[in-house]
Short mmCIF file of C-alpha atoms in Angstrom, two decimals:
data_model
loop_
_atom_site.label_atom_id
_atom_site.label_comp_id
_atom_site.label_asym_id
_atom_site.label_seq_id
_atom_site.Cartn_x
_atom_site.Cartn_y
_atom_site.Cartn_z
CA MET A 300 99.03 68.32 72.13
CA SER A 301 100.00 71.70 71.35
CA GLU A 302 96.85 73.83 70.53
CA LYS A 303 97.06 76.85 69.43
CA VAL A 304 96.54 79.68 71.77
CA VAL A 305 94.21 82.94 70.82
CA LEU A 306 93.40 85.82 72.17
CA HIS A 307 90.00 87.76 71.39
CA TYR A 308 90.02 91.34 71.90
CA PHE A 309 90.10 94.81 70.91
CA ASN A 310 93.76 96.03 69.60
CA GLY A 311 94.67 97.95 73.14
CA ARG A 312 95.61 96.57 76.84
CA GLY A 313 92.05 96.73 78.86
CA LYS A 314 91.71 93.64 80.52
CA MET A 315 93.80 91.30 78.42
CA GLU A 316 97.12 93.02 78.67
CA SER A 317 97.39 90.85 81.65
CA ILE A 318 96.98 88.02 79.86
CA ARG A 319 99.67 89.00 77.68
CA TRP A 320 101.92 89.74 79.91
CA LEU A 321 101.43 86.19 81.55
CA LEU A 322 101.93 84.40 78.96
CA ALA A 323 104.81 85.92 77.25
CA ALA A 324 106.39 85.45 81.02
CA ALA A 325 105.42 82.19 80.68
CA GLY A 326 107.04 82.16 77.14
CA VAL A 327 103.58 80.59 75.53
CA GLU A 328 103.14 82.08 72.06
CA PHE A 329 99.66 82.88 70.32
CA GLU A 330 97.76 84.61 68.63
CA GLU A 331 95.45 87.58 68.66
CA VAL A 332 91.83 88.12 66.86
CA LEU A 333 91.08 92.09 67.01
CA LEU A 334 87.61 93.25 67.26
CA THR A 335 87.24 96.09 65.75
CA LYS A 336 83.55 96.36 64.22
CA ARG A 337 80.48 95.00 66.72
CA GLU A 338 79.73 92.75 64.34
CA HIS A 339 82.57 90.84 65.55
CA TYR A 340 81.72 91.06 69.23
CA GLU A 341 78.33 89.89 68.01
CA LYS A 342 79.61 86.89 66.38
CA LEU A 343 81.23 85.90 69.02
CA VAL A 344 78.33 85.91 71.34
CA ASN A 345 75.93 84.31 68.82
CA ASP A 346 78.50 81.60 68.57
CA GLY A 347 77.74 81.07 72.17
CA ALA A 348 81.71 81.50 72.63
CA LEU A 349 81.17 83.92 75.59
CA MET A 350 79.79 82.66 78.42
CA PHE A 351 78.40 86.06 80.59
CA GLN A 352 78.66 87.49 76.75
CA GLN A 353 81.90 89.62 77.98
CA VAL A 354 85.77 89.79 76.29
CA PRO A 355 88.30 88.82 76.68
CA LEU A 356 88.00 85.19 75.89
CA VAL A 357 91.33 83.06 75.27
CA GLU A 358 91.45 79.86 73.43
CA ILE A 359 93.31 77.19 75.04
CA ASP A 360 93.78 73.95 75.47
CA GLY A 361 90.28 73.33 73.78
CA MET A 362 88.23 75.73 76.40
CA GLN A 363 86.40 78.69 75.54
CA LEU A 364 87.78 80.94 78.55
CA VAL A 365 86.62 84.50 80.00
CA GLN A 366 87.03 86.49 83.45
CA SER A 367 90.11 87.71 82.82
CA ARG A 368 90.98 86.14 86.24
CA VAL A 369 89.64 82.71 84.99
CA ILE A 370 91.89 83.50 82.48
CA LEU A 371 95.26 83.91 84.53
CA ASN A 372 94.64 81.77 87.06
CA TYR A 373 95.00 78.98 84.50
CA ILE A 374 98.06 80.14 82.95
CA ALA A 375 100.08 80.79 86.30
CA GLY A 376 98.80 77.29 87.08
CA LYS A 377 99.60 75.41 83.92
CA TYR A 378 102.64 77.63 83.36
CA ASN A 379 104.09 76.83 87.42
CA LEU A 380 103.92 80.64 88.21
CA TYR A 381 101.34 80.09 90.90
CA GLY A 382 103.71 79.31 93.85
CA LYS A 383 104.12 75.66 95.36
CA ASP A 384 101.94 75.08 97.87
CA LEU A 385 98.21 76.47 98.92
CA LYS A 386 99.68 79.45 101.29
CA GLU A 387 102.18 80.62 98.51
CA ARG A 388 98.79 80.79 96.32
CA ALA A 389 97.26 82.73 98.92
CA LEU A 390 100.27 85.23 99.44
CA ILE A 391 99.99 85.29 95.71
CA ASP A 392 96.74 85.97 94.65
CA MET A 393 96.42 88.37 97.60
CA TYR A 394 99.36 90.48 96.41
CA SER A 395 97.53 90.01 92.48
CA GLU A 396 94.48 91.23 93.96
CA GLY A 397 96.32 94.68 94.40
CA THR A 398 97.74 94.74 91.20
CA SER A 399 94.71 94.20 89.57
CA ASP A 400 92.66 96.86 91.61
CA LEU A 401 95.39 99.40 91.04
CA MET A 402 95.14 98.52 87.24
CA ASP A 403 91.48 98.76 86.94
CA LEU A 404 91.24 102.23 88.09
CA PHE A 405 93.77 102.85 84.98
CA MET A 406 91.43 100.97 83.06
CA SER A 407 88.84 103.69 83.61
CA ALA A 408 90.20 106.14 83.18
CA PRO A 409 90.26 106.88 79.20
CA PHE A 410 86.10 106.76 79.59
CA THR A 411 86.42 109.23 82.14
CA PRO A 412 85.43 112.69 80.53
CA PRO A 413 87.41 115.41 80.98
CA GLU A 414 86.51 117.42 83.16
CA THR A 415 86.72 114.73 86.55
CA LYS A 416 90.01 113.10 84.77
CA GLN A 417 92.63 114.97 86.54
CA LYS A 418 90.83 114.04 90.13
CA LEU A 419 90.74 110.10 88.84
CA LEU A 420 94.49 110.57 88.09
CA SER A 421 95.45 111.81 91.32
CA ASP A 422 93.28 109.62 93.17
CA ILE A 423 95.32 106.96 91.25
CA GLU A 424 98.62 108.98 92.40
CA GLN A 425 97.42 109.15 95.50
CA LYS A 426 96.26 105.36 96.41
CA ALA A 427 99.91 103.86 94.24
CA LYS A 428 101.89 105.43 96.91
CA GLU A 429 99.97 104.75 99.85
CA ARG A 430 98.03 101.80 99.44
CA PHE A 431 99.34 100.29 96.90
CA LEU A 432 103.56 100.32 96.05
CA PRO A 433 104.44 100.03 100.54
CA VAL A 434 103.19 96.32 99.96
CA PHE A 435 105.72 95.18 97.46
CA GLU A 436 108.26 97.58 98.84
CA LYS A 437 108.09 95.13 101.42
CA GLY A 438 107.10 92.35 99.74
CA LEU A 439 111.03 92.67 97.79
CA ALA A 440 112.46 93.55 101.22
CA ASN A 441 114.45 90.32 101.03
CA SER A 442 114.21 88.95 97.52
CA HIS A 443 113.70 89.75 94.11
CA PHE A 444 110.30 87.67 94.08
CA LEU A 445 107.39 88.05 96.07
CA VAL A 446 106.63 85.34 96.98
CA GLY A 447 108.55 81.97 97.55
CA ASN A 448 111.70 83.00 96.13
CA GLN A 449 111.26 82.09 92.42
CA LEU A 450 108.53 84.05 89.51
CA SER A 451 104.73 83.94 90.39
CA ARG A 452 102.43 85.92 88.34
CA ALA A 453 102.20 88.24 91.13
CA ASP A 454 106.09 89.45 89.57
CA VAL A 455 104.91 89.77 86.58
CA HIS A 456 101.57 91.95 87.26
CA LEU A 457 104.38 94.03 89.74
CA LEU A 458 106.02 94.79 86.71
CA GLU A 459 103.17 95.46 84.31
CA ALA A 460 101.58 97.96 86.51
CA SER A 461 104.66 100.05 88.42
CA LEU A 462 105.72 100.49 84.30
CA MET A 463 102.36 101.70 83.60
CA LEU A 464 102.39 104.14 86.81
CA GLN A 465 106.11 105.41 85.64
CA GLU A 466 103.77 106.07 82.22
CA LEU A 467 101.74 108.47 84.21
CA PHE A 468 103.44 109.53 86.96
CA PRO A 469 107.24 109.04 85.96
CA THR A 470 108.85 109.54 89.36
CA ILE A 471 106.86 107.67 91.62
CA LEU A 472 109.12 104.71 92.06
CA SER A 473 112.02 107.15 93.53
CA THR A 474 111.15 106.63 97.15
CA PHE A 475 110.96 102.83 96.23
CA PRO A 476 114.15 101.18 95.72
CA LYS A 477 113.61 98.08 96.40
CA ILE A 478 110.39 97.96 93.44
CA GLN A 479 113.00 99.55 91.17
CA ALA A 480 115.58 97.04 91.71
CA PHE A 481 112.97 94.44 91.16
CA GLN A 482 111.86 96.48 87.96
CA GLU A 483 115.71 96.24 86.65
CA LYS A 484 116.08 92.66 87.66
CA MET A 485 112.81 91.41 85.30
CA LYS A 486 113.53 93.70 83.08
CA ALA A 487 116.19 91.65 81.90
CA SER A 488 114.96 88.08 81.72
CA PRO A 489 114.95 86.67 78.43
CA ARG A 490 111.61 86.08 77.72
CA ILE A 491 110.28 89.91 79.76
CA SER A 492 112.74 91.44 77.96
CA LYS A 493 111.65 90.13 74.59
CA PHE A 494 108.18 91.18 75.76
CA LEU A 495 109.30 94.62 76.05
CA GLN A 496 111.08 95.25 72.44
CA PRO A 497 108.96 96.84 69.60
CA GLY A 498 106.76 94.22 67.49
CA SER A 499 106.03 92.20 70.37
CA ALA A 500 102.07 91.75 71.10
CA ARG A 501 102.68 94.68 74.12
CA LYS A 502 99.79 97.23 73.15
CA PRO A 503 100.38 100.82 73.76
CA PRO A 504 98.40 103.27 76.14
CA PRO A 505 94.93 104.11 75.56
CA ASP A 506 94.26 106.34 73.21
CA GLU A 507 91.02 108.07 71.19
CA ALA A 508 90.90 106.00 68.71
CA TYR A 509 90.96 103.27 71.42
CA VAL A 510 88.31 104.27 73.34
CA LYS A 511 86.10 104.96 69.92
CA VAL A 512 86.19 101.54 69.17
CA VAL A 513 85.80 99.97 72.28
CA LYS A 514 82.40 101.86 72.84
CA GLU A 515 81.38 100.86 69.02
CA VAL A 516 81.83 97.47 69.94
CA LEU A 517 80.21 97.06 73.51
CA SER A 518 77.42 100.00 72.38
CA HIS A 519 74.98 98.23 74.50
CA ILE A 520 77.33 98.77 77.47
CA PHE A 521 77.57 102.53 76.65
CA LYS A 522 74.06 104.09 75.77
CA MET B 784 97.26 71.80 113.83
CA SER B 785 94.21 73.22 114.69
CA GLU B 786 93.46 76.66 114.57
CA LYS B 787 90.47 78.28 114.75
CA VAL B 788 89.54 80.31 112.09
CA VAL B 789 88.36 83.83 112.58
CA LEU B 790 86.23 86.28 110.44
CA HIS B 791 86.48 90.49 110.84
CA TYR B 792 84.04 91.94 108.97
CA PHE B 793 80.83 94.14 109.86
CA ASN B 794 77.87 92.47 110.98
CA GLY B 795 75.97 91.70 107.71
CA ARG B 796 76.22 90.15 104.57
CA GLY B 797 78.62 92.24 102.11
CA LYS B 798 81.79 90.41 100.93
CA MET B 799 82.25 88.14 104.19
CA GLU B 800 78.98 85.60 103.44
CA SER B 801 80.15 83.66 100.34
CA ILE B 802 82.92 83.06 102.61
CA ARG B 803 80.75 82.17 105.54
CA TRP B 804 78.38 79.98 103.05
CA LEU B 805 82.10 78.26 101.87
CA LEU B 806 83.25 77.15 105.23
CA ALA B 807 79.74 76.46 106.12
CA ALA B 808 79.60 73.82 103.33
CA ALA B 809 83.08 72.73 104.13
CA GLY B 810 82.45 71.66 107.80
CA VAL B 811 84.73 74.03 108.98
CA GLU B 812 83.80 76.21 112.35
CA PHE B 813 84.56 79.87 112.77
CA GLU B 814 84.40 82.70 115.18
CA GLU B 815 83.46 86.07 114.34
CA VAL B 816 84.93 89.72 115.47
CA PHE B 817 81.84 92.26 114.55
CA LEU B 818 83.16 95.62 113.05
CA THR B 819 80.86 98.13 115.07
CA LYS B 820 83.12 101.27 115.14
CA ARG B 821 85.72 102.99 113.15
CA GLU B 822 88.07 102.71 116.36
CA HIS B 823 87.91 98.52 115.32
CA TYR B 824 88.86 99.21 111.81
CA GLU B 825 91.78 101.48 112.40
CA LYS B 826 93.24 98.99 114.66
CA LEU B 827 93.43 96.55 112.28
CA VAL B 828 94.99 98.95 110.18
CA ASN B 829 97.45 99.77 112.73
CA ASP B 830 98.24 96.33 113.59
CA GLY B 831 99.16 95.47 109.96
CA ALA B 832 96.63 93.08 109.53
CA LEU B 833 95.01 94.71 106.39
CA MET B 834 97.87 94.20 103.64
CA PHE B 835 95.70 96.57 101.60
CA GLN B 836 93.78 98.70 104.77
CA GLN B 837 90.30 96.60 103.65
CA VAL B 838 88.28 94.00 105.13
CA PRO B 839 86.91 91.26 104.77
CA LEU B 840 89.90 89.55 107.21
CA VAL B 841 90.34 86.21 107.66
CA GLU B 842 92.67 84.62 110.49
CA ILE B 843 93.50 81.13 108.72
CA ASP B 844 96.12 78.66 109.53
CA GLY B 845 98.60 81.13 111.01
CA MET B 846 97.92 83.68 108.23
CA GLN B 847 96.02 87.17 107.85
CA LEU B 848 94.23 86.68 104.23
CA VAL B 849 92.78 89.70 102.73
CA GLN B 850 90.59 89.79 99.53
CA SER B 851 87.72 87.66 99.44
CA ARG B 852 88.69 86.14 96.14
CA ALA B 853 91.90 84.96 97.86
CA ILE B 854 89.94 83.92 100.94
CA LEU B 855 87.53 81.88 98.91
CA ASN B 856 90.30 80.35 96.81
CA TYR B 857 92.16 79.08 99.57
CA ILE B 858 89.59 77.80 101.38
CA ALA B 859 88.17 76.01 97.74
CA GLY B 860 91.87 74.48 97.68
CA LYS B 861 91.87 73.43 101.28
CA TYR B 862 88.70 71.89 101.20
CA ASN B 863 88.61 70.02 97.76
CA LEU B 864 85.79 72.07 96.47
CA TYR B 865 88.01 73.49 93.70
CA GLY B 866 87.43 70.62 91.02
CA LYS B 867 90.33 67.67 89.99
CA ASP B 868 92.65 69.40 87.76
CA LEU B 869 93.19 73.12 86.21
CA LYS B 870 90.41 72.78 84.14
CA GLU B 871 87.73 71.59 85.97
CA ARG B 872 89.19 74.51 88.24
CA ALA B 873 88.86 76.80 85.09
CA LEU B 874 85.15 75.99 84.58
CA ILE B 875 84.87 76.58 88.44
CA ASP B 876 86.09 79.91 87.94
CA MET B 877 84.47 81.09 85.38
CA TYR B 878 80.98 80.13 87.19
CA SER B 879 81.97 81.16 89.99
CA GLU B 880 83.04 85.34 88.52
CA GLY B 881 79.58 84.82 86.85
CA THR B 882 77.92 84.50 90.50
CA ASN B 883 80.54 87.08 91.71
CA ASP B 884 79.29 89.09 89.18
CA LEU B 885 75.39 89.05 89.78
CA MET B 886 76.20 89.51 93.81
CA GLU B 887 78.04 92.91 93.40
CA LEU B 888 74.73 94.26 91.28
CA ILE B 889 72.84 92.82 94.35
CA SER B 890 75.25 94.56 96.93
CA MET B 891 75.32 97.89 95.09
CA SER B 892 71.24 98.24 94.96
CA PHE B 893 71.74 98.47 98.74
CA LEU B 894 73.74 101.28 98.33
CA THR B 895 71.97 103.11 95.29
CA PRO B 896 69.95 106.31 96.66
CA PRO B 897 65.91 105.73 96.53
CA GLU B 898 65.31 107.24 93.67
CA ASN B 899 67.52 104.72 91.41
CA LYS B 900 66.57 102.27 93.45
CA GLN B 901 64.15 100.22 91.17
CA LYS B 902 65.57 100.98 88.02
CA SER B 903 68.74 99.41 89.77
CA LEU B 904 66.53 96.37 90.44
CA ASP B 905 65.03 95.89 87.30
CA ASN B 906 68.67 95.97 85.85
CA ILE B 907 69.64 93.00 88.50
CA GLU B 908 66.52 91.34 87.32
CA GLN B 909 66.76 92.16 83.64
CA LYS B 910 70.54 90.89 83.82
CA ALA B 911 69.75 87.73 85.68
CA LYS B 912 67.07 86.44 83.93
CA GLU B 913 68.90 87.05 80.53
CA ARG B 914 72.60 86.45 81.40
CA PHE B 915 72.95 84.84 83.95
CA LEU B 916 70.94 82.20 85.36
CA PRO B 917 70.75 80.88 81.47
CA VAL B 918 74.11 79.73 81.54
CA PHE B 919 73.52 78.17 85.33
CA GLU B 920 70.55 76.44 84.46
CA LYS B 921 72.27 75.06 81.10
CA GLY B 922 75.34 74.26 82.96
CA LEU B 923 73.04 71.95 85.82
CA ALA B 924 71.64 69.65 82.08
CA ASN B 925 73.13 66.49 83.34
CA SER B 926 73.93 66.69 87.02
CA HIS B 927 73.15 68.28 89.93
CA PHE B 928 76.47 69.73 90.21
CA LEU B 929 77.62 72.37 88.07
CA VAL B 930 81.28 70.91 87.24
CA GLY B 931 83.03 67.40 87.31
CA ASN B 932 79.54 65.66 89.10
CA GLN B 933 80.79 66.80 92.24
CA LEU B 934 80.10 69.50 94.83
CA SER B 935 82.46 73.17 94.09
CA ARG B 936 82.76 76.42 95.07
CA ALA B 937 80.21 77.00 92.04
CA ASP B 938 77.43 75.18 93.38
CA VAL B 939 77.51 76.66 97.17
CA HIS B 940 78.00 80.13 95.06
CA LEU B 941 75.14 79.41 92.77
CA LEU B 942 72.80 78.27 96.06
CA GLU B 943 73.49 81.67 98.03
CA VAL B 944 73.29 84.23 94.62
CA SER B 945 69.88 82.50 93.60
CA LEU B 946 68.86 82.44 97.04
CA MET B 947 69.50 86.13 97.23
CA LEU B 948 67.55 86.61 94.00
CA GLN B 949 64.41 85.09 95.27
CA GLU B 950 64.55 87.49 98.36
CA LEU B 951 64.11 90.17 95.90
CA PHE B 952 62.13 88.34 92.95
CA PRO B 953 60.38 85.43 94.18
CA THR B 954 59.30 84.03 91.40
CA ILE B 955 62.72 84.27 89.12
CA LEU B 956 63.21 80.80 89.12
CA SER B 957 60.05 80.37 88.06
CA THR B 958 61.42 79.29 84.15
CA PHE B 959 64.90 77.73 85.37
CA PRO B 960 63.32 74.23 86.21
CA LYS B 961 66.86 72.59 86.47
CA ILE B 962 67.99 75.59 89.23
CA GLN B 963 64.63 74.61 91.14
CA ALA B 964 65.87 70.60 91.61
CA PHE B 965 69.13 72.08 91.94
CA GLN B 966 68.46 74.12 94.70
CA GLU B 967 66.37 71.06 96.55
CA LYS B 968 68.97 69.14 96.56
CA THR B 969 71.59 71.27 98.01
CA LYS B 970 69.47 72.39 100.27
CA ALA B 971 69.46 69.03 101.04
CA LEU B 972 72.79 68.13 102.04
CA PRO B 973 73.27 68.12 106.07
CA ARG B 974 76.28 71.01 106.43
CA ILE B 975 74.29 73.27 104.13
CA SER B 976 71.41 72.63 105.75
CA LYS B 977 72.44 73.00 109.20
CA PHE B 978 73.51 76.71 107.84
CA LEU B 979 70.15 77.29 106.79
CA GLN B 980 68.36 76.57 109.82
CA PRO B 981 68.19 80.06 112.41
CA GLY B 982 70.75 80.81 114.57
CA SER B 983 73.82 79.61 112.38
CA ALA B 984 76.18 82.05 110.90
CA ARG B 985 74.23 83.28 107.85
CA LYS B 986 73.09 86.66 108.21
CA PRO B 987 70.08 88.56 107.06
CA PRO B 988 70.09 90.91 103.85
CA PRO B 989 71.50 94.39 104.69
CA ASP B 990 68.73 96.51 106.69
CA GLU B 991 69.55 100.20 107.39
CA ALA B 992 71.12 100.17 110.33
CA LEU B 993 74.34 97.75 109.13
CA MET B 994 74.34 100.68 106.12
CA LYS B 995 74.91 103.21 108.78
CA VAL B 996 77.45 101.44 110.79
CA ALA B 997 79.90 100.48 107.19
CA LYS B 998 79.63 103.80 106.50
CA GLU B 999 81.14 104.94 109.53
CA VAL B 1000 83.53 102.13 110.01
CA LEU B 1001 84.19 102.79 106.47
CA SER B 1002 84.15 106.91 106.36
CA HIS B 1003 87.18 107.66 104.24
CA VAL B 1004 85.53 105.66 101.17
CA PHE B 1005 82.04 107.60 102.15
CA LYS B 1006 83.07 110.78 101.93
#
């Protein structure tokens, strides 16, 4: 039973990007329906496709899944990226909540007014260097994988978040050699290497055009 | 191997309350260590017990778990409150993210300055009635359980949040008969009934004394 996997979201990273990364790491092909107008969003709401009237929406295995954590949990569980038992899963969950918290800070940056943006960026850099990156550096002390000596969603999230950090702060990994080595290994694996090529489903950093579309489509939030 | 389960948090609800509920529903006994001074928090940080320097912290099965979702996922998985397969888990996760979003809105309202408080409460009431409660009312159309005709974490979270809503808005369930019937049934379950008795680990709504302690202990967050 091989139904299509369909992603419904803006043509940008936001809360869908981690899902694109995880599907790519799992070798799962997917299509994307891009929201460009408010009517697209309203149609999804009126069709009853969005449980809490929010995107991302992923259609997979006959389900209409919303809430990025729900979707990531399902993909990780189905494609063996969630550890071998409950204890490994707990460790993976802790790492994943950390990367999610870090990436949430990034997500708010394009929507922050210019006068507070520099403060936000400084805050991200400080939290990354003091709270988050040391944890992952330690977690990679004895292995190229964070949990259980095999690829898990935690590794995929860490690669995604660390690349995002380097886009804003190019030298931020200079004091984290284990994470650097981890990046090189991960980037060389076939599925991830393919996802990092031009023309893949990977989305670029948000720009003003992206912010404009989001504010129009989700106008009820930004009023 | 029956090690103690120990919770480290403030003497109040916050992000630990859903964990107390779930442990109670699972019939798991636990102890609590209350943070009342900043030194308590700093000791946990210096002992390396907090992966990302945050509470809640739950010591369980030889692990020091942080991040409420990681903790809830572990308890639900271990005590069979997470459905019978990945698809049921996805549905449970969606409901659980919804209850969590609603509980976060309620928690935030306690941190809102008095001049904005009424607006915050109006927002909660509106979102509860228009976005969240209709979803659970529909989910209970044919069963007293949200998923798979058996008790899951989603039911425990729904009971918790619906009681919290009634504390703020006593008649809010008047147009949601299925949720009312669900409450009656679920409150009568032995473990939950016990948790609702005086003297249980259940915590009261936050008051000014609790907010004061939280702001002192986590002074680095509130500066």
